[in-house]
Amino acid sequence: MSEPTSGQRPLLEVESLHKSFGGITALDGVTFEVKSGTLTGLIGPNGAGKSTTFNAIGGILQPDSGTIRFSGEEITGESPDRIAGKGLVRTFQISREFRNMTVIENMMIAPTNQRGESALQSVTPGLREDVSEQEERIFERAWEMLELFDIDHLALENAGALSGGQRKLLELARALMLDPELLLLDEPFAGVNPTLEKTLIDRVETLRDEGHTFLLVEHDMDMIMDHCERVIVMHQGDTLLTGTPEEVQSEERVVEAYLGGSGV
Amino acid sequence: MSVPEDPVADRLPDSLAVYWESDVVKIGATLAAVYLLYVVAGFLLGYGLSGQLNSLRRLTFLIVLYSIGALVVNLHWGYSGLFNIGVVGFMAVGVYTTTILTRPVAGQTPTGTLPGLGLPLPIAIVGGVLAAALVGYVAALPSLRLRDDYFAIVTLAFAEIIRITAKASELQEFTVFGTTLGTGGGRGIRTFPNPVNQFFEGTGAPVVDAVSGTVDGSLVAGWAFVLVLTGVLVCVLWMIVRLAGSPFGRVLKGIRDDEEATTALAKDTNSFKIRAFIIGSGILGFLGIIWQGSQGYISPGLFVPQLTFFIWIAVIIGGAGSNTGSIIGSILFVGTIYLGPGYVRRLIEEFVSLSGRAATFPDALAALAGGDVSGILLYTLDQTSALRVVLTGVLLIWLLKRRPDGLFGNRREMASSIDVESRVRDRQSSDATTGGEE
Amino acid sequence: MIRQLTTGELTVALIASYLWRGLAYGLVIGLAGVGLSLTYDLLDFANFAHGDYITISAFVGWGVAYLVAGFGQFSPGSLLFLGVGGTVYPQDVGISVTAAPVAILVGLIIAALVGALLAVALDSAVYKSMRGAGNITLLIASVGVAFVLRYAAVFLFTQQTFGLTADSWSYEIGLPGGAVRITSASLLLIIVALVMMIAIHLLLTRTKLGKAMRAMGANQQLARVTGIPSEKIVRRTWLIGGALAGIAGFMIALLQGTINYQIGWTLLLLVFAGVIMGGIGSVYGAIVGGILVGLITRVSLIWIPASFTEATGFAVMILILLTRPAGIFGGDAT
């Protein structure tokens, strides 16, 4: 696995994030980088602050202090939709599909800059034809993506009726409809059966090779060790260390953190 | 695909249930059933042709207007999850603005009536709609980050502030920048003449003369206006269906399901909610103009929360999220709860001879204690307008408990400007055949 | 304002009288708010029927007060229904705080009882089976309950506005520029409100139920985890909140000297305003918030015409919701 060229600016730079909730410190100086074109793992015992970090990066949570830069641009405190619009897209730990919408609608809602998101264009005769033209293209892409993820047979089902694993697939596929530069995946394989997990990770690796970047929270150590180039370890709201899987594995502090933390 | 339970479809033979699938048939059949009921009632009451036509005119008039209101509530609540219980406030803004804009300028005014700005009706209508939309913007902009129940309280408070403002004696008549105008305060204000009536008083008078031999001539203008309103309903429906069946509507649906996940997909959800709210508010303003405005006279007492509640119940009967349901809900609400009690009362009076009179509830009770049932019956019949509201409340609670998705279930209407469903089916069936050959 | 004071348009007496009336009005709003606040917090929904609990208990309470005051002189039916249709007038019965204190007291107690029973009965008939149905579904249901109650009142009492009391004793305190009139009704109201507040305070601090209720206000999630909001506590909360709504209803009717079917509904948004100001779930907050709303709406009369008194209250509530949704005493808006 080749190291990304040094000297190139990291895609995501997180610097000393702090966040506390009424006296309880959730983030205590989180600092790390994600380099472009990598699959980076973010690990740590339960309560280490991984999801809180994701929420801060995604803009759902305002950090008390610290900075987040994406492609060199500071995005700290921006609204979630603007952050996503810049190409930094996240999925949720518990998948957040639109339950009362069909799978295909879940996919088609995602792309940005849809002409039909203007009420006027959607209604006015003449302009609506342009909307429909774009809709055809969005549908084609959505369909391809569904085929890629092997859930095209579910296209007309309500997303709420899907199994846990299928929902994970849908959420990943939906996020990819945005063509993100960096995708934050919060436990994308939780509750997914091993065969499906294999499929998912293959997709992620293919996309990585095509130039997408991934930051991945995962509990399955083997998965992280086998597939990630870089691993960030968090403990008690802070980044413990960053390194290659080999470096992390040989580090005693990591073992301690886990044993002392939740006993994984 | 799960098919929501539908009490009518379940009871129909399959050969007929197919037709029930169609929205037009559904609405048409419901309307026909209610019409039939009213024709029979009119027959029993001995109405002549004019009487029958007038009874149906009133029925249709209310159905159409409630449908427009219900479609807006459905756009706000069913599609966008915006809990607007200040519906009546936006209607008031629309009709009051239009009225004040059309009232003749001071000096030209016939004595005893309030002056206004003297603008032509079409411009004044645009003004009324814009004013309602603007108030919608003012109400929604700061409130969108509030919890949905707080949003509800804010919209209700807005509507009440509007009603109180319209009622305030200070604004009954005032002069600003040298122009005298006013709301009429608690006494109300005369609105603009109905153009449809004007047409049949002038150019269209021969039509009235032609029919007046067979039926009451005033029915012509009355029915013509109902047809105009139906045209408005069709336009509103057309617009909302197109809005819902578009990427715009798709984002609204997403917001209703999970707003946070929608923002994570780079959608500025606040902008979508505000736009949906403003569009609805503007339509409500227009509704106020064609509804209360067309009656010749408005007063703050017309814009009480009860009307909002009635429009909401129409939506809940039909099932939030479905435009067809909103219209059917309006037909059923107007046909049964709203106008029904009055007809029941007339029918009872026609066929049951009741003697005596009970002016108050204690009188009725006293009569009952004396073994006379007719007192309480008569009293009850006199109180149909109160009973109508009680009945509506009971029905609402029953629906929420037993059929929270409405009578016809929450029907899925796919949000896209193209027919996604058939495209998906094409692909799936071609996949299946190629899969079978392998 | 100072200019108005010096020019004599605004006298000390006028301000004092606004403050006095605001306090009395605010105490009613505060009493009514306690129940709304507690159930809002405990069951997580805005009970739009609360105003109509006030209406119904006020009507029944006053009906009974009339019955006691005029018993034997007039037909019980006329008395119970406040002489609807013009059969009995307040002057006939001679009812007032000073002339018929027993009748007033009995009416007050009955109003409290009716409020409590109504709240509990409606909870078990409507809300109980809907627990967890979502705050908006419950809110809509409560709107349904509200209209049923309000128009049941119309059915029984019509839309007539009833004058309730005959003239009674009042005292005028002379101040620069006029006088503040202290009516026996407002004095009684303040006494009753103080007694109720002491009772609530004792209940909250001295009883197990009160402690559980306070725990819920302080930390809802913790209370949920420890399983405190049992059905028993829910029922007792309705009982207390309903009784206070009943008392508030009886007292507002006494204060205004009139009653009609909209009495509680008119009060409801102001009660919401007080509850939100004080922070949902806080008993003391509801009382203080209510008093503030009362004072704001009355004192605003200095600048704003009387027609807009209620609108001022609503506008203040909207402002509070927008700026401090957790209440003016609440800390973090989360």
PDB file of C-alpha atoms in Angstrom, chain A residues 60 80-81 84-85 96 98-102 104-105 108-112 114 116-119 122-123 125 128 131-132 135-136 139-140 143 152-153 155-158 178, chain B residues 1 238-239 242-243 245-248 250-251 253-254 257-258 260-268 272 275 279 412 414-418 420-421 423-425 427-428 431:
ATOM      1  CA  ILE A  60     -24.617  19.095  13.521  1.00  0.00           C
ATOM      2  CA  PRO A  80     -24.575  20.796   7.868  1.00  0.00           C
ATOM      3  CA  ASP A  81     -26.063  21.422   4.432  1.00  0.00           C
ATOM      4  CA  ALA A  84     -22.253  18.567   2.651  1.00  0.00           C
ATOM      5  CA  GLY A  85     -22.503  20.887  -0.328  1.00  0.00           C
ATOM      6  CA  ARG A  96     -31.213   7.526   8.652  1.00  0.00           C
ATOM      7  CA  PHE A  98     -36.333   8.279   4.703  1.00  0.00           C
ATOM      8  CA  ARG A  99     -38.660   5.606   5.981  1.00  0.00           C
ATOM      9  CA  ASN A 100     -41.815   6.694   4.212  1.00  0.00           C
ATOM     10  CA  MET A 101     -40.171   7.181   0.857  1.00  0.00           C
ATOM     11  CA  THR A 102     -39.342   4.483  -1.634  1.00  0.00           C
ATOM     12  CA  ILE A 104     -35.559   4.992  -5.487  1.00  0.00           C
ATOM     13  CA  GLU A 105     -36.833   8.301  -4.048  1.00  0.00           C
ATOM     14  CA  MET A 108     -33.052  10.577  -6.224  1.00  0.00           C
ATOM     15  CA  ILE A 109     -33.394  13.136  -3.446  1.00  0.00           C
ATOM     16  CA  ALA A 110     -29.633  13.235  -2.902  1.00  0.00           C
ATOM     17  CA  PRO A 111     -27.944  14.915  -5.909  1.00  0.00           C
ATOM     18  CA  THR A 112     -27.224  18.609  -5.462  1.00  0.00           C
ATOM     19  CA  GLN A 114     -31.443  19.849  -8.940  1.00  0.00           C
ATOM     20  CA  GLY A 116     -36.653  20.955  -9.737  1.00  0.00           C
ATOM     21  CA  GLU A 117     -35.765  22.051  -6.211  1.00  0.00           C
ATOM     22  CA  SER A 118     -37.048  25.428  -7.315  1.00  0.00           C
ATOM     23  CA  ALA A 119     -40.798  25.532  -6.722  1.00  0.00           C
ATOM     24  CA  SER A 122     -41.273  22.547 -10.909  1.00  0.00           C
ATOM     25  CA  VAL A 123     -44.659  24.104 -11.557  1.00  0.00           C
ATOM     26  CA  PRO A 125     -45.068  24.652 -17.899  1.00  0.00           C
ATOM     27  CA  ARG A 128     -40.826  21.729 -15.917  1.00  0.00           C
ATOM     28  CA  VAL A 131     -36.684  19.502 -14.709  1.00  0.00           C
ATOM     29  CA  SER A 132     -37.913  16.216 -16.151  1.00  0.00           C
ATOM     30  CA  GLU A 135     -34.844  13.824 -13.532  1.00  0.00           C
ATOM     31  CA  GLU A 136     -34.223  11.225 -16.258  1.00  0.00           C
ATOM     32  CA  PHE A 139     -32.960   8.353 -12.289  1.00  0.00           C
ATOM     33  CA  GLU A 140     -30.358   6.661 -14.514  1.00  0.00           C
ATOM     34  CA  TRP A 143     -30.592   3.055 -10.915  1.00  0.00           C
ATOM     35  CA  ASP A 152     -32.307  -2.546  -7.443  1.00  0.00           C
ATOM     36  CA  HIS A 153     -34.968  -5.188  -6.818  1.00  0.00           C
ATOM     37  CA  ALA A 155     -36.405   0.148  -5.662  1.00  0.00           C
ATOM     38  CA  LEU A 156     -40.155   0.510  -5.062  1.00  0.00           C
ATOM     39  CA  GLU A 157     -40.154  -0.658  -1.460  1.00  0.00           C
ATOM     40  CA  ASN A 158     -40.562   1.857   1.321  1.00  0.00           C
ATOM     41  CA  LEU A 178     -23.711  13.334  -3.946  1.00  0.00           C
TER      42      LEU A 178
ATOM     43  CA  MET B   1     -45.196  -2.779  -1.671  1.00  0.00           C
ATOM     44  CA  TRP B 238     -52.732  21.147 -10.324  1.00  0.00           C
ATOM     45  CA  MET B 239     -50.105  23.366  -8.758  1.00  0.00           C
ATOM     46  CA  ARG B 242     -46.861  19.401  -9.567  1.00  0.00           C
ATOM     47  CA  LEU B 243     -45.063  20.755  -6.524  1.00  0.00           C
ATOM     48  CA  GLY B 245     -44.381  15.485  -7.759  1.00  0.00           C
ATOM     49  CA  SER B 246     -41.070  17.212  -8.184  1.00  0.00           C
ATOM     50  CA  PRO B 247     -37.620  17.326  -6.637  1.00  0.00           C
ATOM     51  CA  PHE B 248     -38.963  20.202  -4.499  1.00  0.00           C
ATOM     52  CA  ARG B 250     -39.187  15.152  -2.680  1.00  0.00           C
ATOM     53  CA  VAL B 251     -37.054  17.294  -0.386  1.00  0.00           C
ATOM     54  CA  LYS B 253     -40.972  14.616   2.020  1.00  0.00           C
ATOM     55  CA  GLY B 254     -37.428  14.023   3.192  1.00  0.00           C
ATOM     56  CA  ASP B 257     -39.218  11.987   7.515  1.00  0.00           C
ATOM     57  CA  ASP B 258     -35.890  13.129   8.903  1.00  0.00           C
ATOM     58  CA  GLU B 260     -31.264  16.123   9.983  1.00  0.00           C
ATOM     59  CA  ALA B 261     -30.615  13.465   7.370  1.00  0.00           C
ATOM     60  CA  THR B 262     -31.904  15.865   4.724  1.00  0.00           C
ATOM     61  CA  THR B 263     -29.424  18.549   5.732  1.00  0.00           C
ATOM     62  CA  ALA B 264     -26.695  15.910   5.599  1.00  0.00           C
ATOM     63  CA  LEU B 265     -27.561  15.614   1.899  1.00  0.00           C
ATOM     64  CA  ALA B 266     -26.632  19.260   1.345  1.00  0.00           C
ATOM     65  CA  LYS B 267     -30.221  20.531   1.370  1.00  0.00           C
ATOM     66  CA  ASP B 268     -30.912  23.884   2.996  1.00  0.00           C
ATOM     67  CA  PHE B 272     -37.539  24.596   1.531  1.00  0.00           C
ATOM     68  CA  ARG B 275     -40.931  28.423   0.545  1.00  0.00           C
ATOM     69  CA  ILE B 279     -46.773  29.302  -1.037  1.00  0.00           C
ATOM     70  CA  ARG B 412     -48.084   6.972  -1.499  1.00  0.00           C
ATOM     71  CA  MET B 414     -44.184   9.250  -5.776  1.00  0.00           C
ATOM     72  CA  ALA B 415     -42.278  12.531  -5.749  1.00  0.00           C
ATOM     73  CA  SER B 416     -40.767  13.035  -9.177  1.00  0.00           C
ATOM     74  CA  SER B 417     -41.700  14.931 -12.310  1.00  0.00           C
ATOM     75  CA  ILE B 418     -41.241  11.709 -14.316  1.00  0.00           C
ATOM     76  CA  VAL B 420     -40.372   6.649 -11.843  1.00  0.00           C
ATOM     77  CA  GLU B 421     -42.571   3.725 -10.920  1.00  0.00           C
ATOM     78  CA  ARG B 423     -39.473   2.986 -15.326  1.00  0.00           C
ATOM     79  CA  VAL B 424     -38.452   0.893 -12.342  1.00  0.00           C
ATOM     80  CA  ARG B 425     -40.985  -1.804 -13.241  1.00  0.00           C
ATOM     81  CA  ARG B 427     -36.164  -2.470 -15.649  1.00  0.00           C
ATOM     82  CA  GLN B 428     -37.127  -4.954 -12.987  1.00  0.00           C
ATOM     83  CA  ASP B 431     -33.971  -8.052 -15.355  1.00  0.00           C
TER      84      ASP B 431
END
